[in-house]
Coordinates of C-alpha atoms in Angstrom, one line a residue:
E1 CA -68.7 -115.7 -118.6
L2 CA -70.9 -115.3 -116.2
P3 CA -69.7 -118.1 -113.8
V4 CA -66.5 -116.8 -114.4
V5 CA -66.9 -113.3 -113.8
D6 CA -69.0 -113.9 -110.4
E7 CA -66.1 -116.0 -109.6
V8 CA -63.3 -114.2 -110.1
S9 CA -65.5 -111.2 -108.5
A10 CA -65.2 -112.6 -105.6
D11 CA -61.5 -112.1 -105.9
Y12 CA -61.6 -108.2 -106.6
Q13 CA -64.5 -106.1 -104.7
D14 CA -62.4 -103.8 -103.2
E15 CA -60.5 -102.8 -105.9
V16 CA -63.2 -103.2 -109.0
A17 CA -67.2 -102.7 -109.5
F18 CA -68.6 -105.3 -111.6
L19 CA -72.2 -104.4 -113.0
A20 CA -73.9 -107.6 -115.8
V21 CA -75.8 -105.7 -118.3
A22 CA -78.6 -107.8 -119.8
G23 CA -80.6 -107.9 -122.6
K24 CA -82.5 -109.2 -125.4
S25 CA -85.3 -110.7 -123.3
D26 CA -88.0 -110.1 -121.5
L27 CA -87.8 -109.6 -117.6
P28 CA -88.6 -112.5 -115.6
P29 CA -86.6 -114.9 -117.9
T30 CA -83.6 -112.7 -117.4
A31 CA -83.9 -112.3 -113.9
D32 CA -84.1 -116.6 -113.6
V33 CA -81.5 -116.6 -115.6
A34 CA -79.4 -114.1 -113.6
G35 CA -80.1 -115.6 -110.1
R36 CA -79.2 -119.0 -111.5
L37 CA -75.6 -117.7 -112.3
L38 CA -74.5 -114.5 -110.4
T39 CA -74.2 -113.9 -106.7
D40 CA -74.1 -110.6 -105.3
N41 CA -70.9 -109.5 -105.9
V42 CA -72.0 -108.5 -109.0
P43 CA -75.3 -107.4 -109.5
W44 CA -77.4 -106.3 -112.8
G45 CA -79.4 -104.6 -115.1
L46 CA -82.0 -105.1 -118.0
D47 CA -80.7 -102.4 -120.5
D48 CA -80.8 -102.8 -124.4
S49 CA -80.1 -99.4 -124.9
I50 CA -76.1 -100.4 -122.9
W51 CA -75.3 -103.0 -126.2
D52 CA -75.4 -99.4 -128.5
L53 CA -73.5 -97.7 -126.8
Y54 CA -70.5 -99.7 -126.5
G55 CA -71.2 -101.0 -130.2
V56 CA -71.7 -104.5 -128.2
P57 CA -73.7 -106.3 -131.1
G58 CA -74.2 -109.4 -128.7
Q59 CA -72.6 -111.4 -125.9
P60 CA -70.9 -112.3 -123.9
A61 CA -69.5 -109.6 -124.2
T62 CA -67.0 -107.2 -121.3
V63 CA -65.8 -104.2 -121.3
L64 CA -63.8 -102.7 -118.7
I65 CA -63.9 -98.9 -117.3
A66 CA -61.5 -97.3 -115.8
Q67 CA -61.8 -93.9 -114.5
G68 CA -64.8 -93.4 -117.3
V69 CA -62.8 -94.8 -119.9
I70 CA -63.2 -97.8 -122.3
V71 CA -59.6 -99.5 -121.7
D72 CA -59.8 -103.1 -122.6
M73 CA -63.0 -105.1 -124.3
W74 CA -64.2 -108.3 -125.8
F75 CA -66.1 -110.9 -127.3
G76 CA -66.8 -114.3 -126.2
A77 CA -66.0 -116.1 -123.2
Q78 CA -62.8 -116.5 -122.0
S79 CA -60.6 -117.6 -118.8
D80 CA -60.5 -117.2 -115.3
E81 CA -56.9 -116.5 -116.3
F82 CA -57.8 -114.4 -119.0
L83 CA -60.0 -112.1 -117.0
R84 CA -57.0 -112.0 -113.9
E85 CA -54.9 -110.4 -116.1
R86 CA -57.2 -108.5 -117.6
I87 CA -58.6 -107.0 -114.3
D88 CA -54.9 -106.9 -112.9
N89 CA -54.0 -104.3 -116.6
L90 CA -57.2 -102.3 -115.6
I91 CA -56.5 -101.8 -112.3
T92 CA -52.6 -101.2 -112.7
L93 CA -53.9 -98.2 -115.4
G94 CA -56.8 -97.3 -112.3
A95 CA -54.2 -96.1 -110.1

């Protein structure tokens, strides 16, 4: 999922803020994986509290938020096309 998110994020930089939230691990191994999977298009952080806050039981999971409201959420890896469709919907809702 992260390589797809990173690739898609390049096309939406002026419209959508992306953030990868890691958890369930220690900082050094997580930083190593993030460094291999993400460019500067997708900043990341390590914060286990995010999991409970959004009801996320595990990875990969995606939460789309517009104006402070969750507008879409799914679990599991998805295709480039699926992600673009959902982001386009997010942009329409946030406009």
